Amino acid sequence: STIIFIISHVVPNISRIPSDSTVISGLMGKRHIKWRVEESELACRVYFIPSTAQNELHMFQNDTYDHITIDRELGYAESLGFNAVRVFLHNLLWEDKDVFVSTLESFLQTASSHNIGVMFVLLDSCWNAYPALGPQPDPIPYVHNSVWVQAPGVDIVSDPEKFMGLEDYVTGVIRHFNNDSRIIAWDLWNEPDNSGYTPEQIAPLLSLVFDWARKASPIQPLTTPLWTDMPWDKPSLNVLQEVQVKRSDVVSFHSYSGVDELKSLIDALKTYGKPVVCSEYMAREAGSYFDPHMGVMKDSGVDAFNWGLVSGLTQTIYPWSSLNEPNPYEGVDDPNPWFHDILHANGTAKYSDEEKYIRSVTGAAASMQ
């Protein structure tokens, strides 16, 4: 098949994939890339989408971009001591590139006004496989992330010719912001082999995305998260994970497990000699919490972004099991515990003890609420 041809053509020998240092030296000369973070800032990061948006298209389309809510809720993040957010983009938004870039400029300006840096995510293999511009479907009640969409989606991932059309999006977005200190990193592809894609299918495509991103000469580091098939020590890496580890400037990962497994994953990832970043954690029902996970990562020198700030239309207060049929959470307006998220829409915390712990790690002043 064509996919097999591309695999053999682009990645004939995974051991020959250039490391990040080789690529940077070849394409960027003396420009210096580093993970810019002070020790006091470690683990003080959060995934962000405003409570009024149900997916990344709703968040950034011009007619539904909600500056007022974004400004208010980034203010909540600042109050808790978070200093950076992880935010998902979408390739379809590039169809009106001037408007999209203007919207991103607005978002970055708002984040900067709250002393918050940004890690943008360019592609994503999670959830609904057929994204479309325009009005987004209403969330399915009581269901976790029910209308989130993949970027680019199965039609493009499964067609190599269409996939090549993403180059303009990847290079265009990064090149426009390639020297922008408000952006702390580029997450090129979230969980690339989720939703049934195979490592063998995705590895050559991800390698292309790295090539395109390097062409844009960013000063910010590039990464893409390991998320499955642990423990990620060198002998256990599959063909996709080899690309992820070798070509990332910082090794990022996702962990929704207990603290003992988290510690073992950190130990394994530190052997690669690169900064380590946990770009997703915190799912209470799954055993991943702020206390002690957030403190463990900070003490280990690992930066970390938890999933979820304000409860809203993504409905991530419901667990992954809410996608089951029948849904055990049908009719449950306020599940306990919340799966993700910290705050109600008015800025008050669901769990006051948890808020106090977060502030103790970030160093933020005690809440006056």
Short mmCIF file of C-alpha atoms in Angstrom, two decimals:
data_model
loop_
_atom_site.label_atom_id
_atom_site.label_comp_id
_atom_site.label_asym_id
_atom_site.label_seq_id
_atom_site.Cartn_x
_atom_site.Cartn_y
_atom_site.Cartn_z
CA SER A 1 0.00 0.00 0.00
CA THR A 2 1.02 3.64 -0.28
CA ILE A 3 1.41 3.91 3.49
CA ILE A 4 3.90 1.04 3.49
CA PHE A 5 5.84 2.75 0.71
CA ILE A 6 6.10 5.97 2.69
CA ILE A 7 7.26 4.12 5.78
CA SER A 8 10.03 2.42 3.83
CA HIS A 9 10.93 5.64 2.02
CA VAL A 10 10.89 8.14 4.86
CA VAL A 11 12.03 5.94 7.73
CA PRO A 12 14.07 3.09 6.26
CA ASN A 13 16.03 2.69 9.51
CA ILE A 14 14.70 4.25 12.67
CA SER A 15 18.21 4.29 14.20
CA ARG A 16 19.22 6.79 11.52
CA ILE A 17 16.62 9.35 12.51
CA PRO A 18 18.59 12.48 13.44
CA SER A 19 18.46 13.57 17.04
CA ASP A 20 17.18 17.02 17.88
CA SER A 21 20.73 18.34 18.38
CA THR A 22 21.72 17.25 14.87
CA VAL A 23 18.68 18.88 13.31
CA ILE A 24 19.10 22.10 15.26
CA SER A 25 22.76 22.34 14.30
CA GLY A 26 21.95 21.79 10.65
CA LEU A 27 18.96 24.11 10.33
CA MET A 28 19.38 26.76 12.98
CA GLY A 29 23.07 27.51 13.21
CA LYS A 30 23.81 29.33 16.45
CA ARG A 31 20.19 29.80 17.55
CA HIS A 32 19.81 28.29 21.00
CA ILE A 33 16.78 26.25 22.01
CA LYS A 34 16.11 25.41 25.61
CA TRP A 35 13.23 24.60 27.90
CA ARG A 36 13.02 27.96 29.64
CA VAL A 37 11.79 27.28 33.15
CA GLU A 38 12.94 28.32 36.59
CA GLU A 39 12.92 25.76 39.40
CA SER A 40 10.17 27.71 41.18
CA GLU A 41 7.95 27.43 38.09
CA LEU A 42 8.15 23.64 37.69
CA ALA A 43 4.83 21.77 37.61
CA CYS A 44 2.87 25.04 37.66
CA ARG A 45 1.15 24.50 34.30
CA VAL A 46 -2.38 23.65 33.19
CA TYR A 47 -4.26 22.56 30.05
CA PHE A 48 -6.65 25.32 28.99
CA ILE A 49 -9.87 25.70 27.07
CA PRO A 50 -12.50 28.25 28.14
CA SER A 51 -15.57 26.81 29.83
CA THR A 52 -17.74 28.16 26.98
CA ALA A 53 -16.02 26.08 24.26
CA GLN A 54 -16.63 22.38 23.65
CA ASN A 55 -13.64 21.81 21.34
CA GLU A 56 -10.66 23.54 19.75
CA LEU A 57 -12.62 24.69 16.69
CA HIS A 58 -15.26 26.36 18.85
CA MET A 59 -12.51 28.02 20.89
CA PHE A 60 -10.71 29.63 17.94
CA GLN A 61 -13.27 30.17 15.18
CA ASN A 62 -13.75 33.87 14.75
CA ASP A 63 -17.48 33.96 15.46
CA THR A 64 -17.22 31.92 18.69
CA TYR A 65 -13.90 33.16 20.09
CA ASP A 66 -14.84 34.26 23.62
CA HIS A 67 -12.27 36.82 24.70
CA ILE A 68 -14.17 37.81 27.85
CA THR A 69 -14.29 34.28 29.24
CA ILE A 70 -10.72 33.54 28.17
CA ASP A 71 -9.47 36.64 29.95
CA ARG A 72 -11.43 35.85 33.11
CA GLU A 73 -10.41 32.21 33.29
CA LEU A 74 -6.74 32.87 32.54
CA GLY A 75 -7.03 35.23 35.48
CA TYR A 76 -8.19 32.29 37.58
CA ALA A 77 -5.14 30.33 36.42
CA GLU A 78 -2.86 33.22 37.35
CA SER A 79 -4.48 33.46 40.78
CA LEU A 80 -3.73 29.77 41.43
CA GLY A 81 -0.10 30.33 40.51
CA PHE A 82 -0.13 28.64 37.10
CA ASN A 83 2.38 30.23 34.76
CA ALA A 84 1.73 28.41 31.47
CA VAL A 85 -1.12 26.76 29.59
CA ARG A 86 -1.28 23.98 27.01
CA VAL A 87 -3.73 24.87 24.23
CA PHE A 88 -4.92 22.85 21.22
CA LEU A 89 -5.12 24.35 17.72
CA HIS A 90 -6.57 22.83 14.53
CA ASN A 91 -5.36 22.64 10.94
CA LEU A 92 -8.79 23.59 9.54
CA LEU A 93 -8.46 27.04 11.11
CA TRP A 94 -5.54 27.70 8.75
CA GLU A 95 -8.00 27.91 5.85
CA ASP A 96 -8.47 31.57 6.88
CA LYS A 97 -4.91 32.05 7.99
CA ASP A 98 -4.98 35.82 8.45
CA VAL A 99 -7.95 35.65 10.80
CA PHE A 100 -6.49 32.65 12.62
CA VAL A 101 -3.13 34.32 13.18
CA SER A 102 -4.88 37.45 14.42
CA THR A 103 -6.89 35.35 16.89
CA LEU A 104 -3.73 33.62 18.13
CA GLU A 105 -2.09 37.02 18.59
CA SER A 106 -5.08 38.09 20.69
CA PHE A 107 -4.89 34.94 22.79
CA LEU A 108 -1.16 35.31 23.37
CA GLN A 109 -1.61 38.94 24.36
CA THR A 110 -4.29 37.98 26.87
CA ALA A 111 -2.20 35.16 28.30
CA SER A 112 0.83 37.42 28.58
CA SER A 113 -1.23 40.00 30.46
CA HIS A 114 -1.71 37.30 33.11
CA ASN A 115 1.99 36.35 33.11
CA ILE A 116 1.17 33.03 31.44
CA GLY A 117 3.19 31.35 28.70
CA VAL A 118 1.68 29.04 26.10
CA MET A 119 2.45 25.60 24.69
CA PHE A 120 0.45 25.21 21.48
CA VAL A 121 -0.57 21.74 20.25
CA LEU A 122 -0.76 21.55 16.45
CA LEU A 123 -2.22 18.08 15.78
CA ASP A 124 -4.22 15.60 17.85
CA SER A 125 -5.39 12.00 17.34
CA CYS A 126 -8.04 11.94 20.08
CA TRP A 127 -11.80 11.53 19.84
CA ASN A 128 -14.02 12.33 16.83
CA ALA A 129 -12.31 11.52 13.52
CA TYR A 130 -14.23 13.80 11.13
CA PRO A 131 -13.72 17.48 12.03
CA ALA A 132 -15.52 20.26 10.16
CA LEU A 133 -15.54 24.03 10.35
CA GLY A 134 -18.71 25.93 11.21
CA PRO A 135 -21.09 25.56 14.13
CA GLN A 136 -19.96 22.72 16.37
CA PRO A 137 -22.36 20.08 17.71
CA ASP A 138 -23.76 20.55 21.19
CA PRO A 139 -22.12 18.35 23.81
CA ILE A 140 -23.87 15.08 24.61
CA PRO A 141 -25.09 15.52 28.18
CA TYR A 142 -23.07 13.77 30.90
CA VAL A 143 -20.39 12.54 28.45
CA HIS A 144 -16.67 13.28 28.70
CA ASN A 145 -15.29 15.37 25.80
CA SER A 146 -18.18 14.25 23.62
CA VAL A 147 -17.57 16.57 20.65
CA TRP A 148 -13.79 16.99 20.70
CA VAL A 149 -12.31 16.51 17.22
CA GLN A 150 -9.08 15.08 15.87
CA ALA A 151 -6.66 17.22 13.90
CA PRO A 152 -6.37 16.49 11.05
CA GLY A 153 -8.70 13.46 11.27
CA VAL A 154 -8.80 10.05 9.65
CA ASP A 155 -9.36 11.20 6.05
CA ILE A 156 -6.06 13.08 5.96
CA VAL A 157 -4.03 10.73 8.16
CA SER A 158 -5.03 7.82 5.92
CA ASP A 159 -4.15 9.61 2.66
CA PRO A 160 -0.44 10.45 2.27
CA GLU A 161 -1.09 12.98 -0.49
CA LYS A 162 -3.58 14.88 1.64
CA PHE A 163 -1.24 14.66 4.62
CA MET A 164 1.45 16.50 2.68
CA GLY A 165 -0.99 19.41 2.47
CA LEU A 166 -0.49 20.01 6.19
CA GLU A 167 3.00 21.37 5.63
CA ASP A 168 1.79 24.91 5.01
CA TYR A 169 -0.19 24.87 8.27
CA VAL A 170 2.65 23.49 10.40
CA THR A 171 5.38 25.70 8.97
CA GLY A 172 3.11 28.73 8.67
CA VAL A 173 1.95 28.83 12.28
CA ILE A 174 5.38 28.11 13.71
CA ARG A 175 7.21 30.50 11.38
CA HIS A 176 4.89 33.37 12.30
CA PHE A 177 5.65 32.87 16.01
CA ASN A 178 9.12 31.34 15.72
CA ASN A 179 10.81 34.05 17.79
CA ASP A 180 7.94 34.76 20.18
CA SER A 181 8.93 34.45 23.85
CA ARG A 182 5.27 34.16 24.87
CA ILE A 183 5.30 30.62 23.44
CA ILE A 184 7.28 28.21 25.61
CA ALA A 185 7.09 25.15 23.33
CA TRP A 186 5.36 23.49 20.38
CA ASP A 187 3.62 20.16 21.00
CA LEU A 188 3.51 18.89 17.43
CA TRP A 189 1.10 15.97 17.75
CA ASN A 190 -0.87 14.92 20.81
CA GLU A 191 -1.06 11.15 21.39
CA PRO A 192 -0.38 10.49 17.71
CA ASP A 193 -1.25 6.77 17.74
CA ASN A 194 -4.50 7.13 19.69
CA SER A 195 -7.88 6.23 18.13
CA GLY A 196 -6.63 3.07 16.46
CA TYR A 197 -3.78 4.54 14.43
CA THR A 198 -0.74 2.28 14.55
CA PRO A 199 2.84 3.26 15.41
CA GLU A 200 3.95 1.97 11.99
CA GLN A 201 1.38 4.17 10.24
CA ILE A 202 2.10 7.33 12.22
CA ALA A 203 5.90 7.22 12.63
CA PRO A 204 6.78 8.45 9.11
CA LEU A 205 4.05 11.08 9.24
CA LEU A 206 5.29 12.42 12.57
CA SER A 207 8.83 12.51 11.19
CA LEU A 208 7.55 14.72 8.36
CA VAL A 209 5.89 17.04 10.86
CA PHE A 210 9.20 17.41 12.69
CA ASP A 211 10.90 18.22 9.36
CA TRP A 212 8.30 20.89 8.61
CA ALA A 213 8.53 22.38 12.09
CA ARG A 214 12.34 22.60 11.91
CA LYS A 215 12.07 24.44 8.58
CA ALA A 216 10.23 27.20 10.42
CA SER A 217 13.33 27.79 12.62
CA PRO A 218 11.59 28.13 16.01
CA ILE A 219 13.55 29.23 19.05
CA GLN A 220 11.05 27.27 21.14
CA PRO A 221 11.55 23.54 21.79
CA LEU A 222 9.56 20.88 19.94
CA THR A 223 7.96 17.85 21.56
CA THR A 224 5.27 15.19 21.22
CA PRO A 225 4.09 13.06 24.15
CA LEU A 226 4.65 9.41 24.93
CA TRP A 227 1.42 8.10 26.37
CA THR A 228 1.05 4.32 25.99
CA ASP A 229 3.08 1.10 25.88
CA MET A 230 5.09 1.87 28.99
CA PRO A 231 7.70 1.82 30.56
CA TRP A 232 9.53 3.79 27.79
CA ASP A 233 13.01 2.59 28.62
CA LYS A 234 15.22 2.22 25.55
CA PRO A 235 14.64 -1.50 24.88
CA SER A 236 10.84 -1.10 24.98
CA LEU A 237 10.38 1.80 22.52
CA ASN A 238 8.33 1.07 19.41
CA VAL A 239 8.98 2.64 16.01
CA LEU A 240 6.85 5.73 16.76
CA GLN A 241 8.29 6.27 20.22
CA GLU A 242 11.79 6.18 18.71
CA VAL A 243 10.83 9.16 16.56
CA GLN A 244 9.25 10.94 19.52
CA VAL A 245 12.26 10.54 21.81
CA LYS A 246 14.98 11.17 19.22
CA ARG A 247 13.44 14.22 17.57
CA SER A 248 11.94 16.02 20.57
CA ASP A 249 13.94 18.75 22.28
CA VAL A 250 12.17 17.91 25.53
CA VAL A 251 10.78 14.45 26.25
CA SER A 252 7.11 14.80 27.14
CA PHE A 253 4.71 12.18 28.44
CA HIS A 254 1.22 11.61 29.82
CA SER A 255 0.48 9.82 33.07
CA TYR A 256 -2.89 9.21 34.66
CA SER A 257 -1.57 6.53 37.00
CA GLY A 258 -0.69 6.25 40.67
CA VAL A 259 2.35 8.01 42.07
CA ASP A 260 4.58 4.91 42.18
CA GLU A 261 4.18 4.32 38.44
CA LEU A 262 4.69 8.05 37.83
CA LYS A 263 8.04 7.91 39.63
CA SER A 264 9.18 4.89 37.60
CA LEU A 265 8.24 6.59 34.33
CA ILE A 266 10.18 9.71 35.31
CA ASP A 267 13.23 7.58 36.13
CA ALA A 268 13.06 5.87 32.74
CA LEU A 269 12.65 9.12 30.79
CA LYS A 270 15.50 10.88 32.54
CA THR A 271 17.91 8.36 31.02
CA TYR A 272 17.53 10.11 27.65
CA GLY A 273 19.42 13.16 28.89
CA LYS A 274 16.76 15.70 27.93
CA PRO A 275 14.40 17.83 30.00
CA VAL A 276 11.28 15.86 30.97
CA VAL A 277 7.79 17.35 30.82
CA CYS A 278 4.52 15.72 31.86
CA SER A 279 2.04 17.41 29.54
CA GLU A 280 -1.01 15.62 30.97
CA TYR A 281 -1.88 14.24 34.40
CA MET A 282 -4.62 14.48 37.07
CA ALA A 283 -7.65 12.24 36.72
CA ARG A 284 -9.03 11.64 40.19
CA GLU A 285 -11.01 8.47 39.54
CA ALA A 286 -7.98 6.93 37.79
CA GLY A 287 -5.74 7.56 40.82
CA SER A 288 -3.87 10.60 39.47
CA TYR A 289 -4.14 13.59 41.81
CA PHE A 290 -2.56 16.96 42.54
CA ASP A 291 -1.48 15.69 45.95
CA PRO A 292 1.11 14.17 45.81
CA HIS A 293 1.72 14.00 42.03
CA MET A 294 2.27 17.72 41.52
CA GLY A 295 4.82 17.94 44.32
CA VAL A 296 6.58 14.75 43.28
CA MET A 297 7.13 16.10 39.78
CA LYS A 298 8.34 19.46 41.03
CA ASP A 299 10.77 17.78 43.42
CA SER A 300 11.97 15.55 40.55
CA GLY A 301 12.71 18.51 38.30
CA VAL A 302 9.87 17.57 35.95
CA ASP A 303 7.61 20.24 34.54
CA ALA A 304 3.92 19.34 34.47
CA PHE A 305 0.57 20.38 33.02
CA ASN A 306 -2.55 19.00 34.67
CA TRP A 307 -5.65 18.42 32.55
CA GLY A 308 -8.46 20.84 33.23
CA LEU A 309 -9.04 24.23 34.84
CA VAL A 310 -12.69 25.32 34.74
CA SER A 311 -15.63 22.93 34.39
CA GLY A 312 -17.49 23.65 31.16
CA LEU A 313 -18.73 22.38 27.82
CA THR A 314 -16.00 19.76 27.42
CA GLN A 315 -17.65 18.05 30.41
CA THR A 316 -14.41 16.55 31.60
CA ILE A 317 -15.71 16.42 35.16
CA TYR A 318 -17.16 13.11 33.88
CA PRO A 319 -14.75 10.16 33.53
CA TRP A 320 -13.84 8.24 30.39
CA SER A 321 -16.36 5.57 31.42
CA SER A 322 -19.15 8.05 30.63
CA LEU A 323 -18.64 7.12 26.97
CA ASN A 324 -19.89 3.60 27.72
CA GLU A 325 -23.36 2.40 26.77
CA PRO A 326 -25.31 2.65 28.94
CA ASN A 327 -23.68 5.71 30.50
CA PRO A 328 -23.46 5.19 34.27
CA TYR A 329 -23.45 8.98 34.72
CA GLU A 330 -26.68 9.66 32.85
CA GLY A 331 -28.64 12.20 34.90
CA VAL A 332 -25.75 12.88 37.32
CA ASP A 333 -25.36 16.66 37.32
CA ASP A 334 -22.41 16.83 39.71
CA PRO A 335 -20.32 13.64 39.79
CA ASN A 336 -18.14 13.04 42.82
CA PRO A 337 -15.29 13.07 42.42
CA TRP A 338 -14.84 15.27 39.39
CA PHE A 339 -12.60 13.45 36.94
CA HIS A 340 -10.68 16.53 35.71
CA ASP A 341 -10.97 20.29 36.32
CA ILE A 342 -10.45 22.42 39.41
CA LEU A 343 -12.91 25.32 39.38
CA HIS A 344 -16.56 26.13 38.91
CA ALA A 345 -17.32 28.81 36.29
CA ASN A 346 -17.41 31.46 39.02
CA GLY A 347 -13.82 30.69 40.00
CA THR A 348 -14.49 28.80 43.22
CA ALA A 349 -12.72 25.48 43.70
CA LYS A 350 -14.62 22.19 43.77
CA TYR A 351 -12.27 20.94 46.50
CA SER A 352 -10.90 23.58 48.86
CA ASP A 353 -8.17 21.34 50.29
CA GLU A 354 -6.94 20.65 46.77
CA GLU A 355 -6.83 24.35 46.01
CA LYS A 356 -4.71 24.94 49.12
CA TYR A 357 -2.30 22.22 48.03
CA ILE A 358 -1.98 23.68 44.52
CA ARG A 359 -1.20 27.08 46.00
CA SER A 360 1.36 25.55 48.35
CA VAL A 361 3.23 24.09 45.35
CA THR A 362 2.92 27.12 43.06
CA GLY A 363 3.59 29.62 45.82
CA ALA A 364 0.41 31.58 45.09
CA ALA A 365 -1.18 33.63 47.83
CA ALA A 366 -4.05 32.05 49.76
CA SER A 367 -7.49 32.50 48.24
CA MET A 368 -9.62 35.31 49.60
CA GLN A 369 -12.82 33.47 48.64
#
